[in-house]
Tab-separated table of C-alpha atoms in Angstrom:
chain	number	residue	atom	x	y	z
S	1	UNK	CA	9.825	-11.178	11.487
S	2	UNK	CA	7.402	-10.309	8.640
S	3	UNK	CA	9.242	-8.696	5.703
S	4	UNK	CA	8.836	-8.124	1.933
S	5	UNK	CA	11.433	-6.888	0.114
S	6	UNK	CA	12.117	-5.891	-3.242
S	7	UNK	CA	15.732	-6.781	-5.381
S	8	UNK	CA	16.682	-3.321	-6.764
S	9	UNK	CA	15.543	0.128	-5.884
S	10	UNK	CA	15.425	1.040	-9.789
S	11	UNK	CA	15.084	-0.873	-13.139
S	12	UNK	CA	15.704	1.268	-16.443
S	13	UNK	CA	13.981	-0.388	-19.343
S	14	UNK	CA	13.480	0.508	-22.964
S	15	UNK	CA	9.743	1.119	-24.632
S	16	UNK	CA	8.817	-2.008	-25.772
S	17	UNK	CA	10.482	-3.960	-23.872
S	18	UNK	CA	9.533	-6.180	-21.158
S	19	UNK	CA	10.114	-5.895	-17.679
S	20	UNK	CA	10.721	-8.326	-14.646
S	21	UNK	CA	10.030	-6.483	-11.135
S	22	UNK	CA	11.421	-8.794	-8.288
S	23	UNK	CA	10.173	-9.416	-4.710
S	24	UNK	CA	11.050	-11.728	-2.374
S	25	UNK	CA	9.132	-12.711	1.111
S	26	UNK	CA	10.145	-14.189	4.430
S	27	UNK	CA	6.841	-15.838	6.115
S	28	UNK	CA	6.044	-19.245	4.009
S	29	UNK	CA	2.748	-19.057	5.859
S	30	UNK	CA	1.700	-15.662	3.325
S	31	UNK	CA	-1.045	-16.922	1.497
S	32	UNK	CA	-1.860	-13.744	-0.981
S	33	UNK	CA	0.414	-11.070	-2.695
S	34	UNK	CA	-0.721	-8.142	-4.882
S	35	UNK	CA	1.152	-5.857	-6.762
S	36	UNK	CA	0.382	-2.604	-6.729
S	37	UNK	CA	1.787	0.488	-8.923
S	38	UNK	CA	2.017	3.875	-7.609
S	39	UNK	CA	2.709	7.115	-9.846
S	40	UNK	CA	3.973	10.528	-8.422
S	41	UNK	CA	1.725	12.042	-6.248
S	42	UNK	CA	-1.165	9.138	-6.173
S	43	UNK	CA	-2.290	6.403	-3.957
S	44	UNK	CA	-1.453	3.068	-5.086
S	45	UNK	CA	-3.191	1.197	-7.608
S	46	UNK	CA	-4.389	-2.146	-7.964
S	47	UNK	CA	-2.320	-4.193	-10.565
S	48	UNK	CA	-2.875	-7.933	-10.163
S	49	UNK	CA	-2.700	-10.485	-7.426
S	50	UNK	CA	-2.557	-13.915	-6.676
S	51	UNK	CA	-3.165	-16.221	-4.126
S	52	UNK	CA	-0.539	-19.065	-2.844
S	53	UNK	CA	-2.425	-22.115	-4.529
S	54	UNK	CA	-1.757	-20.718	-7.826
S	55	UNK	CA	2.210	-20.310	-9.022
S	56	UNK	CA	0.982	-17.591	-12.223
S	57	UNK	CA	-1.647	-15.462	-12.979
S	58	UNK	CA	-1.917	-13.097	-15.519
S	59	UNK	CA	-3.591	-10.067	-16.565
S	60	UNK	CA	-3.987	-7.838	-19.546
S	61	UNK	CA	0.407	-6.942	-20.077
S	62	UNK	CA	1.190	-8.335	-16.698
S	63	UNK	CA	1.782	-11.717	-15.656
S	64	UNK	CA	2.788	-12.667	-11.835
S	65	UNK	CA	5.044	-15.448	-10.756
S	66	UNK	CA	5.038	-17.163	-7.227
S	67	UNK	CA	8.358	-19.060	-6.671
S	68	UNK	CA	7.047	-20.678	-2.708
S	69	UNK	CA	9.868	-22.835	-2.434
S	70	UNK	CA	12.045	-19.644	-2.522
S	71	UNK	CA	9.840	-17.144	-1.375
S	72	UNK	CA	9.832	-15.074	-4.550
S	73	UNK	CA	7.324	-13.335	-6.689
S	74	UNK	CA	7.995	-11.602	-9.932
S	75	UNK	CA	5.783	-9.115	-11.791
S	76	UNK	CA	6.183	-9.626	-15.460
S	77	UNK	CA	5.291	-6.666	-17.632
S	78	UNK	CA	5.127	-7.168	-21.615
S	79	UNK	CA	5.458	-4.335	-24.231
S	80	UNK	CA	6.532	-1.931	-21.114
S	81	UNK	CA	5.616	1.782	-22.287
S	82	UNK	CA	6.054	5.289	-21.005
S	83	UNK	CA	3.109	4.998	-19.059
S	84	UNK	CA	4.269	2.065	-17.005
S	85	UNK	CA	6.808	4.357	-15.392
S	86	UNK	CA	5.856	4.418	-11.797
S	87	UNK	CA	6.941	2.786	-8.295
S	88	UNK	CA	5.673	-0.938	-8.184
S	89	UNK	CA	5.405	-3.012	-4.534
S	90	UNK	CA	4.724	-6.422	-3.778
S	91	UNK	CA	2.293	-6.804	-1.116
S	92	UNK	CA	1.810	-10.151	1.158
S	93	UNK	CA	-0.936	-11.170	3.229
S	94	UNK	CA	0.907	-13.170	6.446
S	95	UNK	CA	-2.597	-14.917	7.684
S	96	UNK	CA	-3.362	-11.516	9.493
S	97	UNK	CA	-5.998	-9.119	8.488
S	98	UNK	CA	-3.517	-6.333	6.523
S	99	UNK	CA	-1.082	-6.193	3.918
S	100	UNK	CA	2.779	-5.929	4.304
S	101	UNK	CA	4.500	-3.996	1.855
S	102	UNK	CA	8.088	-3.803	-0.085
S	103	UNK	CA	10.119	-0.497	-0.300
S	104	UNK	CA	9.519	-0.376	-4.257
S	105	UNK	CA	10.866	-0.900	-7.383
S	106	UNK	CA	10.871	2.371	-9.415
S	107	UNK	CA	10.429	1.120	-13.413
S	108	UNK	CA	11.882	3.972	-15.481
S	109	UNK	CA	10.904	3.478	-19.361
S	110	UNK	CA	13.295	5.536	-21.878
S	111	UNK	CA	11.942	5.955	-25.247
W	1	UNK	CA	-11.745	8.059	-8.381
W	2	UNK	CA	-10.975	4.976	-6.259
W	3	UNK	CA	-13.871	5.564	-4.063
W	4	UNK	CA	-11.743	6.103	-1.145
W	5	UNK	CA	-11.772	9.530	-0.120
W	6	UNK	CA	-9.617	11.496	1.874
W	7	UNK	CA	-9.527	14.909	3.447
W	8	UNK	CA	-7.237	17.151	3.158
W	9	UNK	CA	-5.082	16.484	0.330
W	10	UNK	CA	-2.325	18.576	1.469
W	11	UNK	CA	-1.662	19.813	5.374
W	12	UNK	CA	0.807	22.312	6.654
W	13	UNK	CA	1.324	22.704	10.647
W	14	UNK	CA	3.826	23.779	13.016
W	15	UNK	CA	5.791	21.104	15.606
W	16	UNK	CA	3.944	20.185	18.533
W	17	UNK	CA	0.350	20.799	16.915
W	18	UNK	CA	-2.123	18.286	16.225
W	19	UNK	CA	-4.101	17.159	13.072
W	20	UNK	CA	-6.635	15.049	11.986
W	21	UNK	CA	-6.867	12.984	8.588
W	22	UNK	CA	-10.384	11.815	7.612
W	23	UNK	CA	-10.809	9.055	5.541
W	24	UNK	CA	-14.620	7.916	4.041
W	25	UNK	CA	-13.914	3.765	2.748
W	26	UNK	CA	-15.498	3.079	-0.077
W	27	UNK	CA	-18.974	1.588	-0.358
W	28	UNK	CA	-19.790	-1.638	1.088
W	29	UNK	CA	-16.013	-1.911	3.066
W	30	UNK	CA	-15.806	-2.450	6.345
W	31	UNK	CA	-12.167	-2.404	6.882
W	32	UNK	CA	-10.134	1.227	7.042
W	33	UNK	CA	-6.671	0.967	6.581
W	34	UNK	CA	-3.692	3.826	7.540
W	35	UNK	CA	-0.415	3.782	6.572
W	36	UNK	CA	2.019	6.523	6.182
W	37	UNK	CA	4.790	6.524	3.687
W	38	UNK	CA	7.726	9.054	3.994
W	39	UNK	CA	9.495	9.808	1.035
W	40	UNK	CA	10.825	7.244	-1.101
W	41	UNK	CA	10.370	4.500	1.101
W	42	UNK	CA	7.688	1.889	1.257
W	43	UNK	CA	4.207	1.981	2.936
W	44	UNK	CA	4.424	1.698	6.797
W	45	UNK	CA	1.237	-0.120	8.125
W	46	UNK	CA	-0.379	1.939	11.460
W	47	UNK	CA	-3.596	0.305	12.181
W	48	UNK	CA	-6.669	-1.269	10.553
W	49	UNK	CA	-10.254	-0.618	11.700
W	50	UNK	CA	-13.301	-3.331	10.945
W	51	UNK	CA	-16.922	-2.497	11.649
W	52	UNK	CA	-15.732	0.455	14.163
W	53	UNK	CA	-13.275	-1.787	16.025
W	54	UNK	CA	-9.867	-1.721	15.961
W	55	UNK	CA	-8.470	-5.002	14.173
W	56	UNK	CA	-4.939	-4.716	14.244
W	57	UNK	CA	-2.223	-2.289	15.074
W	58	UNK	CA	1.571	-1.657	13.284
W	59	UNK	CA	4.015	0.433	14.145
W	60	UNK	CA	1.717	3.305	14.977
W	61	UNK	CA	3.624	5.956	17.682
W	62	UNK	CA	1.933	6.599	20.841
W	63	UNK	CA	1.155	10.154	19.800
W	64	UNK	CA	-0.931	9.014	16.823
W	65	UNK	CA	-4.175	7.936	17.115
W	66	UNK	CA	-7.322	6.346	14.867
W	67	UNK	CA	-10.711	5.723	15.308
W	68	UNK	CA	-13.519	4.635	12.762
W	69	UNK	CA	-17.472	5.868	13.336
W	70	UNK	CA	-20.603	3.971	13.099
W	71	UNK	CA	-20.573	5.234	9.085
W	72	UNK	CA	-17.724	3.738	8.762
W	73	UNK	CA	-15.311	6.789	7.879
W	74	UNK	CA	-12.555	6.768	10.053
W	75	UNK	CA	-10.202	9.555	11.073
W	76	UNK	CA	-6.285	9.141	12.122
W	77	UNK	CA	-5.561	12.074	14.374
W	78	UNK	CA	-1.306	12.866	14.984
W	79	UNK	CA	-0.261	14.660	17.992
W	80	UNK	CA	2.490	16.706	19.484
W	81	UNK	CA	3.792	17.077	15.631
W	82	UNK	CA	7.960	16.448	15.020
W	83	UNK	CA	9.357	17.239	11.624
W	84	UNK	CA	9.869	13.342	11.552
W	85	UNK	CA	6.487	13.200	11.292
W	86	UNK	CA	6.027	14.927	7.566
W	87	UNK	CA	4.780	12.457	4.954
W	88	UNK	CA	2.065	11.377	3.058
W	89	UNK	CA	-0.837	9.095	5.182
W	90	UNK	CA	-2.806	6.492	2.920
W	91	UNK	CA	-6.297	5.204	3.822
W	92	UNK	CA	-7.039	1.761	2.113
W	93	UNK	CA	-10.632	-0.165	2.351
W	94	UNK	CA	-11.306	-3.325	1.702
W	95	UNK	CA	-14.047	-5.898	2.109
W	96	UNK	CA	-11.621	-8.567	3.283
W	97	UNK	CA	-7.667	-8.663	3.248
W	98	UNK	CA	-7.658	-11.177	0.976
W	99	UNK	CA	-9.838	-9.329	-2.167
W	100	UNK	CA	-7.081	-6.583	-1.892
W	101	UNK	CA	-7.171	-2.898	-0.888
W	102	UNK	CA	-8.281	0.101	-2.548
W	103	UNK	CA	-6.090	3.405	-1.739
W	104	UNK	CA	-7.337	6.576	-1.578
W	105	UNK	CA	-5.052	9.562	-2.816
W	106	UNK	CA	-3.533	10.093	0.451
W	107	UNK	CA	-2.664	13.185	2.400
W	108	UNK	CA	0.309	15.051	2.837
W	109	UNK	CA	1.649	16.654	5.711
W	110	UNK	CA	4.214	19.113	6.112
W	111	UNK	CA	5.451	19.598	9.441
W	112	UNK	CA	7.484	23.032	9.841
């Protein structure tokens, strides 16, 4: 069946360093993935995305990496700082109209 | 503000009562999105709306229920309440699946 998942429930990172957020997929027919980030309390937020014709994209501190031949996506963060601290899925888009999500990756930045 | 909006923020009922979550997309979207996410687990799709007709359904129970109105705001209504049934319920819009989704702050329900 469909399924996104995420490596490790919890990655403890220092400030200023950068962090690699995991996510692997099951369908090969996805053809989109977003990340999103989601703080205590909130709705999630848009990060970055990327569609399946591309293998990287990147944005402003985050770069995203689409593996297809292994069904893997990694979200890249440079320079990671207290404020990154939040939950972080990987979304795919299976060639249906909605998004499947991971359980989350909770980032944890120590000073 | 995402431009999603959803009412209430925060929702406190007894077993075996109903609710109703109201969500208003934002501007311009025609798809509604619901998904509830207990805690500390990842978002559960329940059903998409598109232009007032239902698109595609998740694992949405029986007792649960959406519909979305001719302005577009749509409205997830949960019946016969279990304590299983506390968590917080996300709206997303979008124009299309593939431009993303934008979350509203969600709502949280308490079930006692």
């Amino acid at each position: 069946g469909e399924s996104v998942g995420l490596h490790l429930p919890t990655l403890s990172v220092q400030e200023g360093d950068n962090s690699i957020i995991n996510c692997a997929y099951s369908n090969s027919a996805s053809d989109y993935f977003i990340w999103y980030k989601q703080e205590s309390g909130k709705g999630p937020q848009f990060i970055i995305d990327i569609r399946s014709n591309m293998d990287k994209r990147q944005g402003q501190r985050v770069t995203v990496l689409l593996n297809k031949t292994v069904k893997h996506l990694s979200l890249q963060i440079a320079a990671t700082q207290p404020g990154d601290s939040a939950v972080y899925f990987c979304a795919g888009s299976y060639n249906t109209d909605k998004l499947i999500f991971g359980t989350g990756t909770r980032l944890q930045v120590f000073p | 503000d995402s431009g999603v909006t959803q009412t209430p923020k925060h929702l406190i009922t007894a077993t075996g009562q109903r609710v109703t979550l109201r969500c208003s997309p934002r501007s311009g979207d025609l798809s509604v999105y619901w998904y509830q996410q207990s805690l500390d687990q990842g978002l559960q799709f329940l059903i998409q709306y598109y232009n007032g007709e239902e698109r595609a359904k998740g694992n949405i129970l029986e007792r649960f229920s959406a519909q979305q109105f001719p302005d577009l705001h749509s409205e997830l209504n949960l019946s016969s309440l279990e304590l299983g049934d506390s968590a917080l319920y996300f709206c997303a819009s979008s124009v299309a699946v593939d431009y993303g989704y934008t979350f509203g702050s969600g709502t949280r329900l308490t079930v006692v």
